[in-house]
Amino acid sequence: MADGELIVVALGGNAITDPDSEGNVDDQFANSRAAAKPLADLVERGCRLVVTHGNGPQIGNFLVRNDAAATAVYPLPMEVASAHVQGGMGFMIAQTLANELSDRGHKNVVVNTIITTVLVDHDDPSFDEPTKPIGRFMSDEEAEELRRDGRWTIKEIQPGKFRRVVPSPHPRRVMEIELIKRSVRAGDLLVACGGGGIPVVRDSQGRTNGVCAVIDKDLASALLARELGADTMMILTNVDRICLNFGKPDEKALDRLSVNEAQKWLDSGQFGAGSMGPKVAGALQFLRGSDRADARVIIGSLDQAAQAIVGQAGTVITAQ
């Protein structure tokens, strides 16, 4: 296993929480078990995996729970809440993947979860202009009350619907990268950078401190893939391929793109800021920063991961 293709696999938060279900722990375990099957398919093809994941639905639910319990027990700051969610989701993914591999006859496979922090700049522009929505929708009356309180930044996301927004700084370094590298060399399967990692900044003494922010998980995954020297980055979502004119009568699925072509379509607004746009931006960041001339990014559906790795599904983006 230690000599196979090294793949950073980025799972969306909805891979663990079905938007049509309540999203309770039983639901999350069921979805984790479903996600484990295509991941195990990749392992059986000889691939080495580092799995990352989103946490949008989960951190939103955690914050609702935080607010509801505020009069009974102290609330947790955002960075600590992110650590809790990262650990819980990593536990579910690691356990279900290890069990799936064991059921297939791969006994004693180690699947580790590494609680990951990611360095960001303390003067990142996003700290002055928060844009990342988190938590539940709220009414105009609720939003106005929170604005008066002054603790949160609230924005109208849809007409008449408001949400809390937080900074989304650019990731600069995965702080646990040397530990992750050692585990990869040892042949472990890893879950890391959950939810984009816990954002931290350095103070004037060189110490790190957590901050109230959310890092885009595709950009964090791209940084991790680059720092690991990964062969491939896979972004697994709920669509089969990247499409031009998505959802329109002239929709066109794309099998292959170069970095320049992907940049052109991204700049033209073809890929939505809340959907495919961050995935393509993460792909470009990885490919432009990679030292490997043959590095590639595959964007496709989770259930077709094994087919995508051999070119039978998904969209492949390469440097040329």
Short mmCIF file of C-alpha atoms in Angstrom, two decimals:
data_model
loop_
_atom_site.label_atom_id
_atom_site.label_comp_id
_atom_site.label_asym_id
_atom_site.label_seq_id
_atom_site.Cartn_x
_atom_site.Cartn_y
_atom_site.Cartn_z
CA MET A 1 0.00 0.00 0.00
CA ALA A 2 2.88 2.39 0.77
CA ASP A 3 3.92 2.50 -2.90
CA GLY A 4 0.47 3.12 -4.45
CA GLU A 5 -0.88 6.33 -5.94
CA LEU A 6 -1.34 8.95 -3.21
CA ILE A 7 -4.76 10.58 -3.44
CA VAL A 8 -6.24 13.36 -1.35
CA VAL A 9 -9.99 12.71 -1.47
CA ALA A 10 -12.20 15.67 -0.59
CA LEU A 11 -15.72 14.72 0.51
CA GLY A 12 -18.49 17.29 0.77
CA GLY A 13 -20.33 17.71 4.08
CA ASN A 14 -23.43 16.35 2.36
CA ALA A 15 -21.58 13.05 1.86
CA ILE A 16 -22.16 12.56 5.60
CA THR A 17 -25.45 14.43 6.04
CA ASP A 18 -28.21 13.84 3.49
CA PRO A 19 -29.99 17.19 2.97
CA ASP A 20 -33.32 15.31 2.85
CA SER A 21 -32.85 13.69 6.27
CA GLU A 22 -32.75 15.05 9.82
CA GLY A 23 -28.99 14.54 9.88
CA ASN A 24 -28.88 12.96 13.33
CA VAL A 25 -26.02 10.69 14.43
CA ASP A 26 -27.70 7.53 13.08
CA ASP A 27 -28.15 9.26 9.71
CA GLN A 28 -24.53 10.39 9.71
CA PHE A 29 -23.26 6.90 10.47
CA ALA A 30 -25.45 5.47 7.69
CA ASN A 31 -24.10 8.02 5.22
CA SER A 32 -20.54 7.41 6.43
CA ARG A 33 -20.99 3.69 5.77
CA ALA A 34 -22.25 4.47 2.27
CA ALA A 35 -19.28 6.78 1.63
CA ALA A 36 -16.88 4.10 2.90
CA LYS A 37 -17.75 1.73 0.06
CA PRO A 38 -16.34 3.82 -2.84
CA LEU A 39 -13.37 4.79 -0.66
CA ALA A 40 -12.68 1.10 -0.03
CA ASP A 41 -12.92 0.51 -3.79
CA LEU A 42 -10.02 2.94 -4.23
CA VAL A 43 -7.98 1.20 -1.55
CA GLU A 44 -8.55 -2.15 -3.27
CA ARG A 45 -7.11 -0.62 -6.44
CA GLY A 46 -3.89 0.00 -4.49
CA CYS A 47 -4.41 3.70 -3.79
CA ARG A 48 -3.19 5.43 -0.63
CA LEU A 49 -5.84 7.78 0.73
CA VAL A 50 -5.92 10.94 2.78
CA VAL A 51 -9.59 11.84 3.20
CA THR A 52 -10.79 15.37 3.87
CA HIS A 53 -14.38 16.46 4.33
CA GLY A 54 -16.70 19.42 4.60
CA ASN A 55 -18.70 20.10 7.75
CA GLY A 56 -21.25 22.74 6.77
CA PRO A 57 -24.41 20.96 7.96
CA GLN A 58 -22.67 19.59 11.06
CA ILE A 59 -21.15 22.86 12.29
CA GLY A 60 -24.47 24.58 11.65
CA ASN A 61 -26.27 22.05 13.86
CA PHE A 62 -23.55 22.35 16.52
CA LEU A 63 -24.03 26.10 16.69
CA VAL A 64 -27.80 25.72 17.01
CA ARG A 65 -27.15 23.36 19.94
CA ASN A 66 -24.66 25.87 21.34
CA ASP A 67 -27.27 28.64 21.29
CA ALA A 68 -30.09 26.49 22.67
CA ALA A 69 -27.99 25.45 25.68
CA ALA A 70 -26.47 28.87 26.36
CA THR A 71 -28.54 29.45 29.53
CA ALA A 72 -27.63 26.04 30.98
CA VAL A 73 -23.95 25.60 30.09
CA TYR A 74 -21.19 27.81 28.75
CA PRO A 75 -21.13 28.15 24.94
CA LEU A 76 -18.08 27.03 22.96
CA PRO A 77 -16.15 29.45 20.74
CA MET A 78 -16.16 28.77 17.02
CA GLU A 79 -12.67 27.27 16.85
CA VAL A 80 -13.41 24.81 19.67
CA ALA A 81 -16.74 23.91 18.08
CA SER A 82 -14.85 23.19 14.83
CA ALA A 83 -12.47 20.89 16.70
CA HIS A 84 -15.41 18.98 18.21
CA VAL A 85 -17.10 18.55 14.85
CA GLN A 86 -13.84 17.60 13.10
CA GLY A 87 -13.21 14.90 15.70
CA GLY A 88 -16.74 13.51 15.59
CA MET A 89 -16.94 13.33 11.82
CA GLY A 90 -13.42 11.93 11.56
CA PHE A 91 -14.36 9.22 14.05
CA MET A 92 -17.36 8.19 11.94
CA ILE A 93 -15.49 8.19 8.64
CA ALA A 94 -12.48 6.33 10.03
CA GLN A 95 -14.56 3.72 11.83
CA THR A 96 -16.85 2.96 8.90
CA LEU A 97 -13.95 2.81 6.41
CA ALA A 98 -11.97 0.45 8.66
CA ASN A 99 -15.06 -1.74 9.09
CA GLU A 100 -15.76 -1.80 5.35
CA LEU A 101 -12.19 -2.86 4.62
CA SER A 102 -12.33 -5.50 7.35
CA ASP A 103 -15.56 -6.90 5.85
CA ARG A 104 -13.67 -7.23 2.55
CA GLY A 105 -10.88 -9.21 4.17
CA HIS A 106 -8.42 -6.37 4.82
CA LYS A 107 -7.90 -6.96 8.52
CA ASN A 108 -6.05 -4.62 10.88
CA VAL A 109 -5.97 -1.68 8.47
CA VAL A 110 -5.17 1.48 10.42
CA VAL A 111 -7.42 4.45 9.68
CA ASN A 112 -6.32 7.47 11.70
CA THR A 113 -8.08 10.79 12.24
CA ILE A 114 -5.77 13.76 12.77
CA ILE A 115 -7.34 16.89 14.25
CA THR A 116 -5.83 19.46 11.94
CA THR A 117 -5.12 23.15 12.38
CA VAL A 118 -4.38 25.43 9.44
CA LEU A 119 -2.39 28.66 9.60
CA VAL A 120 -4.02 31.79 8.17
CA ASP A 121 -2.85 35.40 8.03
CA HIS A 122 -4.10 37.59 10.89
CA ASP A 123 -4.55 40.42 8.38
CA ASP A 124 -6.43 38.37 5.78
CA PRO A 125 -9.00 40.73 4.16
CA SER A 126 -11.86 38.37 5.05
CA PHE A 127 -11.54 39.35 8.73
CA ASP A 128 -12.70 42.85 7.77
CA GLU A 129 -15.47 41.59 5.46
CA PRO A 130 -16.95 38.26 6.59
CA THR A 131 -18.82 36.40 3.84
CA LYS A 132 -19.06 32.70 4.81
CA PRO A 133 -22.63 31.78 5.91
CA ILE A 134 -22.91 29.39 8.86
CA GLY A 135 -25.74 28.16 11.04
CA ARG A 136 -29.46 28.35 10.47
CA PHE A 137 -31.58 30.82 8.54
CA MET A 138 -33.34 33.43 10.67
CA SER A 139 -36.06 36.02 10.27
CA ASP A 140 -35.54 39.75 9.91
CA GLU A 141 -36.61 40.22 13.55
CA GLU A 142 -34.08 37.68 14.85
CA ALA A 143 -31.35 39.15 12.66
CA GLU A 144 -32.05 42.68 13.91
CA GLU A 145 -31.84 41.55 17.55
CA LEU A 146 -28.46 39.90 16.93
CA ARG A 147 -27.23 42.98 15.10
CA ARG A 148 -28.08 45.11 18.13
CA ASP A 149 -26.28 42.63 20.35
CA GLY A 150 -23.17 43.22 18.24
CA ARG A 151 -21.58 39.78 18.67
CA TRP A 152 -22.33 38.43 15.20
CA THR A 153 -22.25 39.72 11.64
CA ILE A 154 -25.60 39.00 9.98
CA LYS A 155 -26.31 39.21 6.24
CA GLU A 156 -29.34 38.68 4.05
CA ILE A 157 -28.53 35.52 2.05
CA GLN A 158 -31.88 35.24 0.28
CA PRO A 159 -34.75 37.72 0.21
CA GLY A 160 -36.12 37.81 3.76
CA LYS A 161 -33.70 35.12 4.98
CA PHE A 162 -30.68 35.99 7.09
CA ARG A 163 -27.67 34.04 8.35
CA ARG A 164 -24.62 34.61 10.44
CA VAL A 165 -21.46 35.12 8.36
CA VAL A 166 -17.86 34.64 9.46
CA PRO A 167 -14.47 35.28 7.84
CA SER A 168 -13.12 32.72 5.37
CA PRO A 169 -9.35 33.36 5.26
CA HIS A 170 -7.02 31.77 2.75
CA PRO A 171 -5.14 28.72 4.10
CA ARG A 172 -1.35 29.11 4.29
CA ARG A 173 0.04 25.99 5.99
CA VAL A 174 -1.22 22.73 7.45
CA MET A 175 0.35 22.82 10.90
CA GLU A 176 0.38 19.02 11.39
CA ILE A 177 1.86 18.32 7.94
CA GLU A 178 4.96 16.48 9.22
CA LEU A 179 2.82 14.13 11.33
CA ILE A 180 0.56 13.52 8.34
CA LYS A 181 3.58 12.79 6.13
CA ARG A 182 4.94 10.26 8.62
CA SER A 183 1.58 8.49 8.81
CA VAL A 184 1.32 8.36 5.02
CA ARG A 185 4.82 6.89 4.76
CA ALA A 186 3.83 4.27 7.35
CA GLY A 187 0.95 3.18 5.10
CA ASP A 188 -1.88 4.49 7.30
CA LEU A 189 -5.14 5.68 5.80
CA LEU A 190 -5.90 9.15 7.13
CA VAL A 191 -8.77 11.54 7.74
CA ALA A 192 -7.46 15.11 8.04
CA CYS A 193 -8.32 18.79 7.47
CA GLY A 194 -11.96 18.20 8.37
CA GLY A 195 -14.13 21.21 7.55
CA GLY A 196 -11.10 22.99 6.09
CA GLY A 197 -9.16 22.61 9.34
CA ILE A 198 -9.28 24.78 12.45
CA PRO A 199 -7.96 28.25 11.49
CA VAL A 200 -5.15 29.60 13.66
CA VAL A 201 -2.97 32.72 13.54
CA ARG A 202 0.49 33.39 14.98
CA ASP A 203 1.02 36.16 17.51
CA SER A 204 4.15 38.27 17.92
CA GLN A 205 5.67 35.61 20.19
CA GLY A 206 5.24 32.89 17.56
CA ARG A 207 2.40 31.21 19.43
CA THR A 208 -0.74 30.03 17.61
CA ASN A 209 -4.28 30.92 18.58
CA GLY A 210 -7.58 29.79 17.12
CA VAL A 211 -9.83 32.34 15.42
CA CYS A 212 -13.54 32.54 14.65
CA ALA A 213 -13.51 31.70 10.95
CA VAL A 214 -14.16 28.91 8.44
CA ILE A 215 -11.60 27.89 5.82
CA ASP A 216 -12.95 26.71 2.47
CA LYS A 217 -12.50 22.93 2.58
CA ASP A 218 -11.58 22.64 -1.12
CA LEU A 219 -8.79 25.21 -0.75
CA ALA A 220 -7.55 23.50 2.42
CA SER A 221 -7.65 20.12 0.66
CA ALA A 222 -5.67 21.57 -2.25
CA LEU A 223 -3.05 22.94 0.16
CA LEU A 224 -2.79 19.57 1.90
CA ALA A 225 -2.46 17.73 -1.43
CA ARG A 226 0.30 20.11 -2.54
CA GLU A 227 2.23 19.86 0.75
CA LEU A 228 2.01 16.05 0.61
CA GLY A 229 3.15 15.90 -3.02
CA ALA A 230 0.02 13.93 -3.87
CA ASP A 231 -0.35 12.34 -7.29
CA THR A 232 -4.06 13.10 -7.50
CA MET A 233 -6.66 15.23 -5.81
CA MET A 234 -10.23 13.91 -6.02
CA ILE A 235 -13.18 16.16 -5.24
CA LEU A 236 -16.18 13.89 -4.82
CA THR A 237 -19.58 15.49 -4.85
CA ASN A 238 -23.12 14.80 -6.08
CA VAL A 239 -22.59 15.51 -9.80
CA ASP A 240 -20.97 13.22 -12.36
CA ARG A 241 -18.87 15.84 -14.14
CA ILE A 242 -18.16 19.54 -14.43
CA CYS A 243 -20.70 21.08 -16.79
CA LEU A 244 -20.92 24.26 -18.81
CA ASN A 245 -24.31 26.00 -18.67
CA PHE A 246 -25.28 23.75 -15.76
CA GLY A 247 -29.03 23.15 -15.48
CA LYS A 248 -29.79 24.81 -18.82
CA PRO A 249 -31.09 23.20 -22.03
CA ASP A 250 -27.61 23.48 -23.61
CA GLU A 251 -25.78 21.94 -20.64
CA LYS A 252 -22.51 20.31 -21.71
CA ALA A 253 -20.55 17.85 -19.57
CA LEU A 254 -16.75 18.08 -19.73
CA ASP A 255 -14.49 15.02 -19.62
CA ARG A 256 -11.16 16.81 -19.57
CA LEU A 257 -9.84 20.34 -18.97
CA SER A 258 -6.44 22.01 -18.85
CA VAL A 259 -5.62 24.54 -16.15
CA ASN A 260 -5.94 27.37 -18.67
CA GLU A 261 -9.32 26.15 -19.89
CA ALA A 262 -10.62 25.73 -16.35
CA GLN A 263 -9.42 29.24 -15.44
CA LYS A 264 -11.15 30.69 -18.49
CA TRP A 265 -14.50 29.14 -17.60
CA LEU A 266 -14.12 30.06 -13.93
CA ASP A 267 -13.40 33.71 -14.84
CA SER A 268 -16.43 33.78 -17.15
CA GLY A 269 -18.77 32.88 -14.29
CA GLN A 270 -19.62 29.38 -15.50
CA PHE A 271 -19.08 27.85 -12.06
CA GLY A 272 -21.20 29.07 -9.16
CA ALA A 273 -19.55 30.65 -6.12
CA GLY A 274 -21.51 28.38 -3.79
CA SER A 275 -21.16 25.16 -5.78
CA MET A 276 -18.58 24.26 -8.45
CA GLY A 277 -16.57 27.49 -8.26
CA PRO A 278 -14.61 26.69 -5.06
CA LYS A 279 -13.93 23.15 -6.31
CA VAL A 280 -12.40 24.41 -9.55
CA ALA A 281 -10.46 27.10 -7.66
CA GLY A 282 -9.07 24.44 -5.33
CA ALA A 283 -8.13 22.26 -8.31
CA LEU A 284 -6.22 25.15 -9.91
CA GLN A 285 -4.42 25.94 -6.65
CA PHE A 286 -3.23 22.35 -6.30
CA LEU A 287 -2.09 21.96 -9.90
CA ARG A 288 -0.27 25.28 -10.04
CA GLY A 289 1.52 24.57 -6.76
CA SER A 290 2.39 20.94 -7.41
CA ASP A 291 5.93 19.86 -8.26
CA ARG A 292 4.56 16.89 -10.19
CA ALA A 293 4.19 17.40 -13.94
CA ASP A 294 1.67 14.54 -14.05
CA ALA A 295 -0.50 15.78 -11.16
CA ARG A 296 -4.22 15.75 -11.83
CA VAL A 297 -7.54 16.63 -10.26
CA ILE A 298 -10.66 14.53 -10.70
CA ILE A 299 -14.07 16.04 -9.96
CA GLY A 300 -17.00 13.64 -9.98
CA SER A 301 -19.57 11.75 -7.98
CA LEU A 302 -18.73 9.78 -4.86
CA ASP A 303 -20.38 6.57 -6.05
CA GLN A 304 -18.24 6.56 -9.23
CA ALA A 305 -14.87 7.09 -7.52
CA ALA A 306 -13.37 3.78 -8.67
CA GLN A 307 -14.39 4.41 -12.29
CA ALA A 308 -13.14 8.00 -12.16
CA ILE A 309 -9.66 7.02 -11.01
CA VAL A 310 -9.19 5.00 -14.22
CA GLY A 311 -10.70 7.64 -16.52
CA GLN A 312 -14.15 6.12 -16.94
CA ALA A 313 -16.08 8.85 -15.10
CA GLY A 314 -15.71 12.37 -13.78
CA THR A 315 -13.86 15.40 -15.16
CA VAL A 316 -10.04 15.37 -15.18
CA ILE A 317 -8.11 18.66 -14.90
CA THR A 318 -4.41 18.61 -15.76
CA ALA A 319 -1.64 21.19 -16.04
CA GLN A 320 -1.59 20.92 -19.82
#
